[in-house]
XYZ file of C-alpha atoms in Angstrom:
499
model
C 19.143 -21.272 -2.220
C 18.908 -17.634 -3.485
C 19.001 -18.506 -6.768
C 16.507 -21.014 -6.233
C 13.700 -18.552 -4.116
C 14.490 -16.237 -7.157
C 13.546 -18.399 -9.721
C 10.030 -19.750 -7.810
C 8.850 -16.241 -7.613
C 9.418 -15.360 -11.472
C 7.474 -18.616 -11.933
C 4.608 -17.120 -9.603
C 5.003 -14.039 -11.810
C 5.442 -16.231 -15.116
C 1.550 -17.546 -13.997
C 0.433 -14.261 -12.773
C 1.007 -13.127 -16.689
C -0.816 -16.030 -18.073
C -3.701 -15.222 -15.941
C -3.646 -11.763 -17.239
C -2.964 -13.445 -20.958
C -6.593 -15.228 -20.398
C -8.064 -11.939 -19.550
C -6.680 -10.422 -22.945
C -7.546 -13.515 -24.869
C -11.174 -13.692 -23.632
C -11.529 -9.845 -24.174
C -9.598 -10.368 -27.769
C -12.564 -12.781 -29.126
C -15.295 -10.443 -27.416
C -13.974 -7.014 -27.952
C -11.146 -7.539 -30.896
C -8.429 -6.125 -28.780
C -4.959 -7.131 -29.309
C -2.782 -7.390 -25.752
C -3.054 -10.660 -25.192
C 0.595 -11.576 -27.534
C 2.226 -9.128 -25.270
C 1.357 -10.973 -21.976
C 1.997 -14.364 -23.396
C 5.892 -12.890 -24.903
C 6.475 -11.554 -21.242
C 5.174 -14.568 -19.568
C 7.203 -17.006 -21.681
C 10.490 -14.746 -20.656
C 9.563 -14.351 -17.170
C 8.877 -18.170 -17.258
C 12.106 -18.871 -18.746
C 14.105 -16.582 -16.910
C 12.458 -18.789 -13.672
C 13.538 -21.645 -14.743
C 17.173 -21.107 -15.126
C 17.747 -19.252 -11.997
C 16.011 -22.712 -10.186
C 17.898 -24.940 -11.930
C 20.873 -23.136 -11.069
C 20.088 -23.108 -7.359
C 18.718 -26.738 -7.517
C 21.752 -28.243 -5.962
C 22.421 -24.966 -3.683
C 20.953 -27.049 -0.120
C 22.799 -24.025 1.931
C 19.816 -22.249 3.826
C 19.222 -18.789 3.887
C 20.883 -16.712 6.548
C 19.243 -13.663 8.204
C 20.833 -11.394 5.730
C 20.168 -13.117 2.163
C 16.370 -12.772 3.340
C 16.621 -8.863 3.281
C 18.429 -8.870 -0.040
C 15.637 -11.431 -1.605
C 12.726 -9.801 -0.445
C 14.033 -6.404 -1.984
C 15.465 -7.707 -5.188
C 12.221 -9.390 -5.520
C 10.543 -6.587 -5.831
C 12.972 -4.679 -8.547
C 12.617 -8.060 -10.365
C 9.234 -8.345 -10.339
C 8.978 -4.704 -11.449
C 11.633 -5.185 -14.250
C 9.564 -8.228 -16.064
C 5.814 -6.584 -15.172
C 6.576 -3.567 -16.708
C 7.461 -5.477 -20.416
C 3.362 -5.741 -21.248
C 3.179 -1.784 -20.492
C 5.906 -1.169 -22.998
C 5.141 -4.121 -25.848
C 1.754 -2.732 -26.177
C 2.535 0.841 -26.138
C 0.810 2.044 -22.767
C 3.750 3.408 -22.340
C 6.887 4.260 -24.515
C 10.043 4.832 -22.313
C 11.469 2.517 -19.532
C 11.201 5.111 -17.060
C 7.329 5.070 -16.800
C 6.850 1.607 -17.155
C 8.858 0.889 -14.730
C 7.445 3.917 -12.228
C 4.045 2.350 -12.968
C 4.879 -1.446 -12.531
C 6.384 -0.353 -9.089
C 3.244 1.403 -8.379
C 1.170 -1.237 -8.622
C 3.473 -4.317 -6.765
C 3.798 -1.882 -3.697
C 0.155 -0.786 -3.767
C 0.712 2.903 -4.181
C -1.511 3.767 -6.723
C 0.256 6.945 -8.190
C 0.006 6.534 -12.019
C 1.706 8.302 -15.175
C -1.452 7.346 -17.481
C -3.686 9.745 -18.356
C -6.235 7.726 -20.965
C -6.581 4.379 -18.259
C -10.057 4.501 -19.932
C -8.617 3.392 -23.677
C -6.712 0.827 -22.556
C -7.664 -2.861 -23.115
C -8.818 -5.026 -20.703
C -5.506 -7.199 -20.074
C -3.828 -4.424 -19.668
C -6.212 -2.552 -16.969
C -6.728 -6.804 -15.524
C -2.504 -6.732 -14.712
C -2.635 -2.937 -13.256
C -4.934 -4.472 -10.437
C -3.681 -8.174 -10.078
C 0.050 -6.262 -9.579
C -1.135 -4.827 -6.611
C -3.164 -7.423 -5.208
C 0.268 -9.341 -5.270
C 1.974 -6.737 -3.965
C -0.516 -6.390 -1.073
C 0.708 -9.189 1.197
C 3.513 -10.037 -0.892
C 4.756 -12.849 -3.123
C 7.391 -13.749 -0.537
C 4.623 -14.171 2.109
C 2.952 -16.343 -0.612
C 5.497 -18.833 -1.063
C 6.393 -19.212 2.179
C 2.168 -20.072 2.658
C 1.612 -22.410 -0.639
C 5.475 -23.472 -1.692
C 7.551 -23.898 1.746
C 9.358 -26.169 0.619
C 11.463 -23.897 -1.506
C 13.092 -22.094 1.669
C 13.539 -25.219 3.664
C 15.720 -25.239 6.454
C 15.911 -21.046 6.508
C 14.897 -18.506 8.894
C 11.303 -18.347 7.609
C 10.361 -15.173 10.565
C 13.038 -13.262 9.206
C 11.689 -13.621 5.340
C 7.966 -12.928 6.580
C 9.504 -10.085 8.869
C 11.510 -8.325 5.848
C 8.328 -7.983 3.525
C 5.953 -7.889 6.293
C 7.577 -5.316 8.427
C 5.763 -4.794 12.073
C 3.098 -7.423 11.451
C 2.955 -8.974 14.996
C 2.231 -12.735 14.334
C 3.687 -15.350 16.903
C 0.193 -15.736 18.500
C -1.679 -16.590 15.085
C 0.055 -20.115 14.220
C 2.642 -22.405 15.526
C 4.415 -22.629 12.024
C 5.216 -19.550 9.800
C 3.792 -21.884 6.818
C 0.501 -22.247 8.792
C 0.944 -18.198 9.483
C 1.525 -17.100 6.085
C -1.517 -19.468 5.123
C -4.293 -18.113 7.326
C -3.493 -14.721 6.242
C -3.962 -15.259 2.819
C -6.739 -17.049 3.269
C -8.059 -14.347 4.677
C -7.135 -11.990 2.385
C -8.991 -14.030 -0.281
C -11.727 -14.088 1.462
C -11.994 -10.238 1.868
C -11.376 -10.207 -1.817
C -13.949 -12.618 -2.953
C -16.606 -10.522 -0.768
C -15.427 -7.101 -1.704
C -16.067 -8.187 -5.438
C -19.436 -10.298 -5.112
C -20.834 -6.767 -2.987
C -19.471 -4.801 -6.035
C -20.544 -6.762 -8.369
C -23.931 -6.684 -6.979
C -24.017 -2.865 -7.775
C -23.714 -1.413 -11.332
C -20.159 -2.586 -11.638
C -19.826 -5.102 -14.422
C -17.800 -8.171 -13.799
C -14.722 -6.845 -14.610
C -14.889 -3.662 -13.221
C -15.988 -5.912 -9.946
C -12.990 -8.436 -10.248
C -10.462 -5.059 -10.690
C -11.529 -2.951 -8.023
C -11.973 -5.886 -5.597
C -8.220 -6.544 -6.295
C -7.186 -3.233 -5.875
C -9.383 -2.175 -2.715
C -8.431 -5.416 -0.379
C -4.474 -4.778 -1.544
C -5.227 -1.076 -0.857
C -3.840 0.119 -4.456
C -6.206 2.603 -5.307
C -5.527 1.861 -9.314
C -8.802 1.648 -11.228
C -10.469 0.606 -14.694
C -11.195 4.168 -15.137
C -9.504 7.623 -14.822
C -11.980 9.141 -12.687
C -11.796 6.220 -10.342
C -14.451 5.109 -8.008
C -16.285 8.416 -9.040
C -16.609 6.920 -12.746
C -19.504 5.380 -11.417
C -21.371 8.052 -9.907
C -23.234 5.076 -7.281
C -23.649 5.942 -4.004
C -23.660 2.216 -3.649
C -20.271 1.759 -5.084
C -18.959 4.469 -2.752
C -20.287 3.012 0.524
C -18.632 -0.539 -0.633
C -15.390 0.966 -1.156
C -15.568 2.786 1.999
C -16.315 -0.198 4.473
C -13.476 -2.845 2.138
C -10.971 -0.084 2.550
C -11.453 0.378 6.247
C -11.431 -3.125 6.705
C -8.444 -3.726 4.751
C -6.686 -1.123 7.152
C -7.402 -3.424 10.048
C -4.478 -5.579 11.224
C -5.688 -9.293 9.451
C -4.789 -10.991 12.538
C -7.983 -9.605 14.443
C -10.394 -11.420 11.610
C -8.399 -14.472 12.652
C -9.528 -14.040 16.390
C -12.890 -12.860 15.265
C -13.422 -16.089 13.693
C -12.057 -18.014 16.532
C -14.267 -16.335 19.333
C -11.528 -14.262 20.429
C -13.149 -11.253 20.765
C -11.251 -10.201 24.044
C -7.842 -9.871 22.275
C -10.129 -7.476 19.687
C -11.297 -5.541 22.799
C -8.340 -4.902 24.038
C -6.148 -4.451 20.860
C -5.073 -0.417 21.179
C -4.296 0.258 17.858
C -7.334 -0.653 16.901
C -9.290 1.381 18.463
C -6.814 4.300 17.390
C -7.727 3.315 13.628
C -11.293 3.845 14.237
C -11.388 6.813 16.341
C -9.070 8.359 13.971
C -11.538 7.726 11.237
C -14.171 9.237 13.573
C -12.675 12.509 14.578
C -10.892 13.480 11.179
C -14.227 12.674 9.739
C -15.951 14.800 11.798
C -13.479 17.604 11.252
C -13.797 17.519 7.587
C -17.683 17.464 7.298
C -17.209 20.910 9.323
C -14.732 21.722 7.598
C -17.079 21.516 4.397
C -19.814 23.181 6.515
C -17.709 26.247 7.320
C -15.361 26.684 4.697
C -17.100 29.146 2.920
C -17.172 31.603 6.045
C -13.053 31.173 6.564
C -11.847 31.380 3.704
C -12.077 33.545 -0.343
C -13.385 30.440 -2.758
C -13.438 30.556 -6.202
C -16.866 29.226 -7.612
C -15.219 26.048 -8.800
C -14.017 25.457 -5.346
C -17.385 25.982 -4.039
C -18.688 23.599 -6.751
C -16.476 20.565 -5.979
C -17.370 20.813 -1.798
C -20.328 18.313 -1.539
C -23.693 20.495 -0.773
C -26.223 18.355 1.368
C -25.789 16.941 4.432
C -25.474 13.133 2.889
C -22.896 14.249 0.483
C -20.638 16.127 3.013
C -20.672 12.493 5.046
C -19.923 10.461 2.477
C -17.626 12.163 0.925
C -15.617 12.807 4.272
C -15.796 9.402 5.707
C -14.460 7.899 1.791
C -11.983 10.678 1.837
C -10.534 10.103 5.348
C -10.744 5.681 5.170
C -9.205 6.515 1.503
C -6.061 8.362 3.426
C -5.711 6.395 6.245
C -6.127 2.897 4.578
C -3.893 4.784 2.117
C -5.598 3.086 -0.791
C -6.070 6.252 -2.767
C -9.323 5.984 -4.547
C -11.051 8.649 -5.393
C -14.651 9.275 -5.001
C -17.632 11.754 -6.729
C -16.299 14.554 -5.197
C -12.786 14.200 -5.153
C -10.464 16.725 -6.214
C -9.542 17.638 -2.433
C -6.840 20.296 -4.403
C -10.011 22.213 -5.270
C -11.280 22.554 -2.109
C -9.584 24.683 -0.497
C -6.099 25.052 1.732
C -7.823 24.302 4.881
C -8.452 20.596 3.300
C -5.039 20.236 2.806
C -3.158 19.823 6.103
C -5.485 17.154 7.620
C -4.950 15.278 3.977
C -1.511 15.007 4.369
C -1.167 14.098 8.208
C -3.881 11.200 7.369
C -1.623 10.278 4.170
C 1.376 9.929 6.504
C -0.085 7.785 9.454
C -1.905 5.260 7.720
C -3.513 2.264 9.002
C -2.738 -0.860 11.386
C 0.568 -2.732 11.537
C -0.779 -6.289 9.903
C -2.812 -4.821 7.161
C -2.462 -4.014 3.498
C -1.833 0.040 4.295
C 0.802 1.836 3.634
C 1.715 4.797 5.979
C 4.281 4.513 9.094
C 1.261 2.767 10.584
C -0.970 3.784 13.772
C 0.717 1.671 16.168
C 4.285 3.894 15.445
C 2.378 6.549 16.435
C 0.808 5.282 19.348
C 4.636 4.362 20.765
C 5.819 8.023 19.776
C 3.150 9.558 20.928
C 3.531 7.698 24.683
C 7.140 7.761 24.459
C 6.620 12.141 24.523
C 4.197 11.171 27.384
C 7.275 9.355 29.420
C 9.724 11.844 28.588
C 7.578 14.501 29.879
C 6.554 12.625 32.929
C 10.197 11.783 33.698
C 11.177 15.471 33.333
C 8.566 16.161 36.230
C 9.290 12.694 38.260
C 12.588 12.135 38.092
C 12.691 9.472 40.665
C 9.709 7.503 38.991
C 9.629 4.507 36.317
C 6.727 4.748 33.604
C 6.428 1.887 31.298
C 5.239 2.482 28.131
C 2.143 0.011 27.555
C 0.060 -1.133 23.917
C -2.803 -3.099 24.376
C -1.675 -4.060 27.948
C 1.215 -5.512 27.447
C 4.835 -3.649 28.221
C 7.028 -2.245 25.095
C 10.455 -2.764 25.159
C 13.374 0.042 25.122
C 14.749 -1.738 22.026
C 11.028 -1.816 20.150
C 10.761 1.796 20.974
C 14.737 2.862 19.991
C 13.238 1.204 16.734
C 10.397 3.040 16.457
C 12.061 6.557 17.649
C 14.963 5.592 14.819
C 12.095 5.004 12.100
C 10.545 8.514 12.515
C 13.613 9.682 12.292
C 15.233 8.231 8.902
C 11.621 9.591 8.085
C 12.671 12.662 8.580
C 16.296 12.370 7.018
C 14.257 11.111 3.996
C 12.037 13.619 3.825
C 14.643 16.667 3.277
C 16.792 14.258 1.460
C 14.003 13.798 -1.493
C 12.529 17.405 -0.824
C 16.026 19.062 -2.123
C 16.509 16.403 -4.738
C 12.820 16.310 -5.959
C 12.893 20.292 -6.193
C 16.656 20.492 -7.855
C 15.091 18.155 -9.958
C 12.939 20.682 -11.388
C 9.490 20.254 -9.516
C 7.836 23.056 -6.766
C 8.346 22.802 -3.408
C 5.150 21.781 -2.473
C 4.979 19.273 -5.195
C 7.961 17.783 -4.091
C 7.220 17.457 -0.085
C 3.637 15.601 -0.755
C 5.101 13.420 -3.639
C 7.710 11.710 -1.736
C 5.101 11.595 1.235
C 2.264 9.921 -0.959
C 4.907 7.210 -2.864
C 6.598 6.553 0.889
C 3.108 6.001 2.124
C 2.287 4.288 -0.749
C -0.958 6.465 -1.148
C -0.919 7.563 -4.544
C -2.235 11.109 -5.576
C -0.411 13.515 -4.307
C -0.956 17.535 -4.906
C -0.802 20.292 -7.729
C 0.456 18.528 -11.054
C -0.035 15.118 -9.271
C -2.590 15.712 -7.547
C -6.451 13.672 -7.704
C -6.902 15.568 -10.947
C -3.948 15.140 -12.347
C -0.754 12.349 -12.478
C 2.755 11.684 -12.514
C 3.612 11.919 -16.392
C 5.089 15.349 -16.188
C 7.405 15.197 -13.706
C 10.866 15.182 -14.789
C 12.783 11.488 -14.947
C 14.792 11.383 -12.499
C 11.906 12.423 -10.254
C 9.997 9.231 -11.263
C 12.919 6.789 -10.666
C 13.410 8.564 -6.966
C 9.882 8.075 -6.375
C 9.899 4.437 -7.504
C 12.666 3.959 -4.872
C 10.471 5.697 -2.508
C 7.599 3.805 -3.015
C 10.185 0.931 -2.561
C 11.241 1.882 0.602
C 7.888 2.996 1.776
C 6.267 -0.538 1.047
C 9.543 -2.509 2.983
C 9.568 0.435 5.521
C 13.070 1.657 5.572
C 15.115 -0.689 7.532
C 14.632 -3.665 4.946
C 16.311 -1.764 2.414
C 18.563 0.429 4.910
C 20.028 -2.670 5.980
C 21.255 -3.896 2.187
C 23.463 0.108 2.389
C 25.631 -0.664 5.516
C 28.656 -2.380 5.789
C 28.230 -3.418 8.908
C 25.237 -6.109 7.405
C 27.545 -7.765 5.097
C 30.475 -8.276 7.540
C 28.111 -9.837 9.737
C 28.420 -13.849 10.508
């Protein structure tokens, strides 16, 4: 059954490739450039690769246990990541397996943190797979097949694949069938797509640049057609669209399936939720005064001065794209958007925002608003307890009690956060990078966020960061995307002595 799973999803990819193939042929007649062999060498391997590994498994009828699910959804990522990166280094992009494959896992787990530093000279197949990869990655190619090919995991525990790549995503309300589950919410997610591109589109994007960016904003990826990113295109227009598509892509999908079925009270009273868009409010807020005061707090250079936005429009804009960017974790970056430049007191809020992230259910990276909602009332309870030691308090989301096991979950994910945290810190920095540079590049690739600060910061990328950096970061990003326990679980002994 393994086998079999294995082999569908490097068929998905196999297609995937041709699709990008098309986009280098079409651009080959128009434009003379020369990708499109590349895609179709990778897609025939990828293809045939597929094929075996079904036909192998054809006979296998034994369904997948609890277990196997956790080590396909995490394989399938390295194997996706392992064939996608083969057009990066056939073409020349790239010209070492280490940042082809740091950029391949990039893009599958939507982080957006990039070693190339001439994305403007590259053709349009190439910059076409960059963005598909993450809109893949964004719900996942597992929760794909189990929408569109359910036959291929018949007879296994379907929650427990959904649950592995789709950690935290509440959805026993939305469907009676995790086929019919899985189905809605890419059918949503298309639909967010289509509409992010046709409102881009409508701007002074081109069609491409529309198709790209619409891929990349609903997945929130943050790669783009262009190094300066969203700022390329100096539109207010542009900016505003990429601000309401991320936000929206931060929202847990399952509320625009109640929207659209008049459920508005479960909206009302969904807590995290209203967390998201408060969040957005205040830090908002905080930055445009921020931006506003500045100045009077603290010694800036002229070129910091320069990059702060000036007007009253400007300091909005750029603060609300800034803080959805962060908390949707998608990464783009707007006109003025070298937040290293402007100044230290920036830099704090950027990073908290980088770590939280949006709703459980969405396309964000992050640990995800609702985690913080539990931690934050499970403080509450301890305190509360402390003072009233006779009383009970229940801990309560959205009305509805939390368990002591959903909150010993929660408590144990912040902290393996932590462990993680030093862990990279000492190994980034013995690798050779700063201190600083070290702390917010594991948190940006974890969060699956992208830029991070200094060398990789907005202005800058991941190319000169030593090696073994880039392939801890790739596990990072890894780990970030399946958040923690997926691929925690495949390390303990415990898991594979289990009936």
């Amino acid at each position: 059954m393994k086998s079999r799973l294995f082999g569908v999803l490097l068929l998905i990819e196999a297609a995937a490739l041709l699709l990008a193939a098309a986009v280098a042929s079409y651009y080959a007649h128009v434009a003379g450039e020369s990708d499109m062999d590349e895609f179709l060498l990778t897609a025939a391997l990828t293809g045939s690769v597929g094929l075996l590994l079904y036909n192998l498994g054809i006979n296998d009828h034994k369904p997948l246990q609890i277990r196997d699910s956790f080590l396909v959804v995490a394989l399938s990522w390295v194997l996706f990541s392992l064939f996608g990166m083969l057009p990066f280094l056939m073409y020349g992009t790239v010209d070492n397996v280490t940042d082809a494959f740091f950029e391949t896992m990039s893009g599958f787990s939507t982080t957006g943190a990039t070693i190339l530093g001439h994305i403007d000279y590259q053709p349009h197949g190439i910059l076409f797979w960059r963005s598909l990869m993450q809109w893949l990655g964004g719900l996942g190619v597992v929760v794909f097949t189990l929408a569109f090919i359910p036959s291929v995991a018949k007879g296994s525990k379907k929650m427990s694949l959904f649950a592995a790549e789709a950690p935290g995503l509440s959805v026993e309300k939305l469907a009676p069938t995790m086929q019919a589950t899985s189905r809605l919410l890419w059918i949503i997610y298309i639909a967010l797509t289509l509409a992010c591109g046709l409102f881009y589109y409508l701007g002074p994007m081109n069609r491409f640049d529309a198709v790209c960016h619409a891929l990349s904003t609903i997945a929130t990826g943050g790669f783009s057609t262009h190094q300066a990113s969203i700022g390329y295109f100096q539109s207010h227009y542009v900016e505003w669209v990429c601000i309401v598509f991320m936000l929206l892509s931060g929202i847990n999908f399952a509320m625009y399936y109640f929207m659209f079925n008049n459920r508005f009270d479960v909206i009302r009273r969904n807590e995290e939720l209203r967390w998201y868009l408060f969040a957005i409010l205040g830090f908002t807020v905080l930055f445009m005064v921020r931006f506003y005061f500045a100045p009077h707090f603290e010694i800036l250079t002229e070129e910091q001065i320069a990059s702060h936005p000036h007007t009253e429009g400007e300091r909005i804009r750029t603060s609300l794209f800034h803080v959805v960017a962060l908390l949707s974790n998608t990464g783009f970056q707007g006109s003025n958007y070298d937040y290293d430049l402007w100044g230290r007191i920036f830099l704090i809020p950027t990073v908290l925002m980088m770590i939280v992230g949006g709703c459980a259910g969405s396309t964000s990276g992050g640990i995800k608003m609702v985690r913080v909602i539990v931690l934050v009332k499970y403080i509450k309870k301890t305190v509360y307890e402390l003072i009233h030691s006779s009383s009970v308090y229940t801990i309560k989301i959205s009305g509805q009690s939390v368990d002591d096991t959903a909150v010993k979950r929660v408590v144990s994910f912040f902290s393996l956060f932590i462990l993680l945290f030093m862990l990279n810190v000492v190994m980034l920095t013995a690798s050779g990078m700063e201190l600083e540079d070290s702390a917010i590049s594991f948190l940006t690739c974890f969060s699956n966020y992208g830029p991070g600060t200094g060398i990789t910061g907005p202005s800058g990328n991941f190319d000169a960061i030593p090696d073994f950096a880039k392939w801890l970061l790739s596990f990072d990003m890894l780990v970030g995307r399946l958040e923690i326990f997926t691929i925690l679980l495949l390390f303990t002994r415990s898991f594979w002595r289990a009936k």
